[in-house]
Amino acid sequence: MATSSEIAVLCSQAPVILPSVLQCDYSNLEREIHRFEEAGVKGFHLDVMDGNFVPNLSFGFPVIEAFRRVTELPLDVHLMISNPEKYVSRYVDAGADIVTVHAEVLEDPRPLLDEIRNLGALAGLAINPPTPVETIASAFNSCDLILTMSVMPGFGGQVFDDLALEKLRWLRGEAPDAVILEVDGGVNEQTIADCVEAGASALVVGSAITGQADYTPCLAQLNTLARRGL
């Protein structure tokens, strides 16, 4: 796992771009990781899908473990699964530094968020576009990160929903200052500055990076655009 100082650096470098690796070349995973590192990424966002909570399957523990063997950068693991309480300890053991679970599958997310923290990882809570952000307010003090989905989870390349900006603005005013505000879905050259202006400090970017032949200039441009939102 990344050290506490590495995670602190990640959190302090806002706005920070975390590439979603759903569409990278898994036949050359080590090469892909090194390409991202050479481009200057500060961490990775790994989406775990179960085919139940979301209508798609992605990967599980072996891929997280493979990333952990190859990179020392923080791994932000997003569990899009129906029964996260059964698996969070295994994902932390696999190398996750941040474990994010969905509010939609938890009657009270606080016990599981506290468990994630006790396991030594940062605890994240995600909400889908239809979920009112106010419904998670009681869990703020158990969160290290709040993830606002700007698309329905399950597939990459979807169009950004501006409702996420309203949620981010509300969270910026209501959530504790130490909580990382993250946004995921449709974040690209056209939307990234608006996300930062609304309050996002962590930006999950997928096809806007992985769809390019050279990650380095793409990431540099996105970082420049993101800082315009400060």
Short mmCIF file of C-alpha atoms in Angstrom, two decimals:
data_model
loop_
_atom_site.label_atom_id
_atom_site.label_comp_id
_atom_site.label_asym_id
_atom_site.label_seq_id
_atom_site.Cartn_x
_atom_site.Cartn_y
_atom_site.Cartn_z
CA MET A 1 0.00 0.00 0.00
CA ALA A 2 1.03 3.61 -0.45
CA THR A 3 2.44 5.26 2.66
CA SER A 4 0.43 7.77 4.65
CA SER A 5 2.75 10.52 3.41
CA GLU A 6 2.09 9.56 -0.21
CA ILE A 7 -1.64 9.71 0.36
CA ALA A 8 -1.26 13.06 2.13
CA VAL A 9 0.64 14.37 -0.89
CA LEU A 10 -2.10 13.11 -3.18
CA CYS A 11 -4.75 14.87 -1.12
CA SER A 12 -2.75 18.10 -0.99
CA GLN A 13 -2.23 18.41 -4.74
CA ALA A 14 -5.78 19.37 -5.58
CA PRO A 15 -7.05 19.41 -8.17
CA VAL A 16 -5.62 15.97 -8.87
CA ILE A 17 -6.50 13.83 -11.88
CA LEU A 18 -6.90 10.11 -11.27
CA PRO A 19 -7.09 8.06 -14.46
CA SER A 20 -9.80 5.42 -14.68
CA VAL A 21 -8.20 2.39 -16.24
CA LEU A 22 -11.29 0.56 -17.51
CA GLN A 23 -10.25 1.07 -21.12
CA CYS A 24 -6.51 0.56 -20.85
CA ASP A 25 -4.66 -2.33 -22.49
CA TYR A 26 -4.81 -5.19 -19.97
CA SER A 27 -2.69 -7.43 -22.18
CA ASN A 28 0.17 -5.02 -21.37
CA LEU A 29 -0.85 -3.88 -17.90
CA GLU A 30 2.65 -3.16 -16.58
CA ARG A 31 3.47 -1.10 -19.67
CA GLU A 32 0.20 0.83 -19.28
CA ILE A 33 0.92 1.62 -15.64
CA HIS A 34 4.38 2.89 -16.54
CA ARG A 35 2.91 5.03 -19.33
CA PHE A 36 0.61 6.68 -16.81
CA GLU A 37 3.44 7.18 -14.33
CA GLU A 38 5.67 8.72 -17.00
CA ALA A 39 2.81 11.07 -17.88
CA GLY A 40 2.82 12.28 -14.26
CA VAL A 41 -0.32 10.77 -12.71
CA LYS A 42 -0.50 10.86 -8.91
CA GLY A 43 -2.68 7.78 -8.42
CA PHE A 44 -5.10 5.40 -10.12
CA HIS A 45 -8.88 4.99 -9.97
CA LEU A 46 -9.92 1.33 -10.21
CA ASP A 47 -13.58 0.50 -10.85
CA VAL A 48 -14.84 -2.84 -9.52
CA MET A 49 -18.19 -3.88 -11.06
CA ASP A 50 -20.23 -6.92 -10.10
CA GLY A 51 -22.82 -7.17 -12.89
CA ASN A 52 -25.53 -6.75 -10.25
CA PHE A 53 -25.38 -3.25 -8.77
CA VAL A 54 -24.25 -2.10 -12.23
CA PRO A 55 -25.02 -3.80 -15.55
CA ASN A 56 -21.42 -4.65 -16.31
CA LEU A 57 -18.48 -6.68 -15.03
CA SER A 58 -14.94 -5.39 -14.69
CA PHE A 59 -12.29 -6.92 -12.45
CA GLY A 60 -11.62 -7.97 -8.88
CA PHE A 61 -8.85 -8.73 -6.42
CA PRO A 62 -6.26 -10.10 -8.90
CA VAL A 63 -6.14 -6.86 -10.89
CA ILE A 64 -5.85 -4.73 -7.75
CA GLU A 65 -3.03 -6.99 -6.59
CA ALA A 66 -1.35 -6.69 -10.00
CA PHE A 67 -1.47 -2.88 -9.83
CA ARG A 68 -0.07 -2.99 -6.31
CA ARG A 69 2.89 -5.12 -7.41
CA VAL A 70 3.76 -2.73 -10.23
CA THR A 71 3.17 0.73 -8.75
CA GLU A 72 3.63 2.48 -5.42
CA LEU A 73 1.13 5.20 -6.30
CA PRO A 74 -2.14 5.37 -4.33
CA LEU A 75 -4.94 3.09 -5.56
CA ASP A 76 -8.43 4.58 -5.34
CA VAL A 77 -10.73 1.54 -5.51
CA HIS A 78 -14.39 2.21 -6.30
CA LEU A 79 -16.66 -0.70 -5.39
CA MET A 80 -19.72 -0.66 -7.64
CA ILE A 81 -21.05 -3.79 -5.95
CA SER A 82 -24.14 -4.85 -4.07
CA ASN A 83 -22.56 -6.33 -0.93
CA PRO A 84 -19.44 -4.30 -0.18
CA GLU A 85 -19.42 -5.29 3.49
CA LYS A 86 -18.39 -8.81 2.43
CA TYR A 87 -15.33 -7.66 0.52
CA VAL A 88 -13.79 -4.42 1.81
CA SER A 89 -11.17 -6.18 3.92
CA ARG A 90 -10.04 -8.25 0.94
CA TYR A 91 -9.67 -5.14 -1.21
CA VAL A 92 -7.59 -3.44 1.44
CA ASP A 93 -5.47 -6.59 1.67
CA ALA A 94 -5.12 -6.54 -2.12
CA GLY A 95 -3.59 -3.08 -1.94
CA ALA A 96 -6.37 -0.49 -1.99
CA ASP A 97 -5.46 2.81 -0.33
CA ILE A 98 -8.93 4.32 -0.74
CA VAL A 99 -12.05 2.14 -0.72
CA THR A 100 -15.29 3.76 -1.87
CA VAL A 101 -18.69 2.13 -1.40
CA HIS A 102 -22.12 3.21 -2.64
CA ALA A 103 -24.73 4.77 -0.42
CA GLU A 104 -27.48 3.13 -2.48
CA VAL A 105 -26.65 -0.35 -1.13
CA LEU A 106 -26.21 0.60 2.53
CA GLU A 107 -29.01 1.49 4.93
CA ASP A 108 -26.43 3.16 7.18
CA PRO A 109 -22.97 3.48 5.60
CA ARG A 110 -21.24 4.66 8.76
CA PRO A 111 -20.29 1.26 10.24
CA LEU A 112 -18.71 0.11 6.98
CA LEU A 113 -16.90 3.42 6.47
CA ASP A 114 -15.53 3.13 10.01
CA GLU A 115 -14.43 -0.44 9.28
CA ILE A 116 -12.54 0.70 6.16
CA ARG A 117 -10.72 3.29 8.24
CA ASN A 118 -9.90 0.73 10.91
CA LEU A 119 -8.40 -1.48 8.20
CA GLY A 120 -5.96 1.31 7.37
CA ALA A 121 -7.50 2.74 4.18
CA LEU A 122 -9.32 5.97 3.48
CA ALA A 123 -13.11 5.57 3.41
CA GLY A 124 -15.13 6.88 0.49
CA LEU A 125 -18.88 7.14 -0.05
CA ALA A 126 -20.35 7.40 -3.56
CA ILE A 127 -23.75 8.55 -4.77
CA ASN A 128 -25.38 8.03 -8.16
CA PRO A 129 -27.04 10.90 -10.07
CA PRO A 130 -30.59 10.15 -8.82
CA THR A 131 -29.52 10.02 -5.15
CA PRO A 132 -30.13 13.30 -3.27
CA VAL A 133 -26.84 14.43 -1.78
CA GLU A 134 -28.54 15.48 1.45
CA THR A 135 -29.30 11.83 2.26
CA ILE A 136 -25.65 11.12 3.10
CA ALA A 137 -25.10 14.10 5.41
CA SER A 138 -25.25 11.95 8.54
CA ALA A 139 -22.22 9.97 7.27
CA PHE A 140 -19.94 12.95 6.62
CA ASN A 141 -17.87 12.46 9.76
CA SER A 142 -17.11 8.87 8.74
CA CYS A 143 -15.96 9.87 5.25
CA ASP A 144 -12.50 10.71 3.97
CA LEU A 145 -13.84 11.05 0.42
CA ILE A 146 -17.24 11.67 -1.17
CA LEU A 147 -17.65 10.60 -4.80
CA THR A 148 -20.34 12.32 -6.84
CA MET A 149 -21.16 10.29 -9.93
CA SER A 150 -21.93 12.49 -12.94
CA VAL A 151 -23.16 9.49 -14.96
CA MET A 152 -24.88 6.27 -14.01
CA PRO A 153 -22.06 3.85 -13.18
CA GLY A 154 -21.28 0.81 -15.27
CA PHE A 155 -19.90 2.04 -18.57
CA GLY A 156 -17.26 4.52 -19.71
CA GLY A 157 -17.70 7.27 -22.27
CA GLN A 158 -21.07 8.62 -21.01
CA VAL A 159 -22.20 12.26 -21.16
CA PHE A 160 -21.66 14.43 -18.08
CA ASP A 161 -24.76 15.30 -16.02
CA ASP A 162 -24.63 18.91 -14.79
CA LEU A 163 -26.57 17.91 -11.68
CA ALA A 164 -23.21 16.74 -10.31
CA LEU A 165 -22.03 20.36 -10.22
CA GLU A 166 -24.94 21.35 -7.98
CA LYS A 167 -24.13 18.47 -5.64
CA LEU A 168 -20.46 19.42 -5.51
CA ARG A 169 -21.33 23.02 -4.64
CA TRP A 170 -23.61 21.83 -1.85
CA LEU A 171 -20.95 19.47 -0.53
CA ARG A 172 -18.33 22.21 -0.60
CA GLY A 173 -20.48 24.20 1.78
CA GLU A 174 -21.73 21.37 3.99
CA ALA A 175 -19.10 18.62 4.18
CA PRO A 176 -16.07 18.90 6.49
CA ASP A 177 -13.16 20.73 4.90
CA ALA A 178 -10.89 17.69 5.21
CA VAL A 179 -13.15 15.50 3.04
CA ILE A 180 -11.94 14.94 -0.52
CA LEU A 181 -14.66 15.76 -3.05
CA GLU A 182 -14.36 13.53 -6.10
CA VAL A 183 -16.31 13.44 -9.37
CA ASP A 184 -16.48 10.60 -11.87
CA GLY A 185 -18.10 10.29 -15.29
CA GLY A 186 -17.80 12.40 -18.42
CA VAL A 187 -14.91 14.45 -17.03
CA ASN A 188 -12.99 15.80 -20.01
CA GLU A 189 -11.60 18.98 -21.58
CA GLN A 190 -15.06 20.57 -21.68
CA THR A 191 -16.17 19.76 -18.13
CA ILE A 192 -13.08 19.54 -15.93
CA ALA A 193 -12.75 23.24 -15.05
CA ASP A 194 -16.44 23.44 -14.10
CA CYS A 195 -15.95 20.45 -11.76
CA VAL A 196 -13.06 22.16 -9.99
CA GLU A 197 -14.95 25.45 -9.77
CA ALA A 198 -17.86 23.59 -8.17
CA GLY A 199 -15.58 22.10 -5.52
CA ALA A 200 -14.07 18.87 -6.82
CA SER A 201 -10.52 18.22 -5.65
CA ALA A 202 -10.17 14.77 -7.26
CA LEU A 203 -11.19 14.19 -10.86
CA VAL A 204 -11.63 10.74 -12.32
CA VAL A 205 -10.85 10.83 -16.03
CA GLY A 206 -11.29 7.82 -18.30
CA SER A 207 -11.63 7.89 -22.06
CA ALA A 208 -10.42 11.50 -22.28
CA ILE A 209 -6.98 10.06 -21.43
CA THR A 210 -7.03 6.40 -22.41
CA GLY A 211 -8.53 7.25 -25.79
CA GLN A 212 -5.38 9.18 -26.71
CA ALA A 213 -2.21 7.75 -28.22
CA ASP A 214 0.08 9.75 -25.93
CA TYR A 215 -0.98 10.18 -22.31
CA THR A 216 1.60 12.85 -21.43
CA PRO A 217 0.36 15.88 -23.42
CA CYS A 218 -3.23 14.86 -22.74
CA LEU A 219 -2.70 14.83 -18.98
CA ALA A 220 -0.78 18.11 -19.13
CA GLN A 221 -3.65 19.78 -20.98
CA LEU A 222 -6.23 18.44 -18.55
CA ASN A 223 -4.20 19.65 -15.58
CA THR A 224 -3.97 23.13 -17.13
CA LEU A 225 -7.72 23.21 -17.75
CA ALA A 226 -8.47 21.92 -14.25
CA ARG A 227 -6.47 24.69 -12.62
CA ARG A 228 -8.57 27.27 -14.46
CA GLY A 229 -11.42 26.25 -12.18
CA LEU A 230 -9.56 27.26 -9.01
#
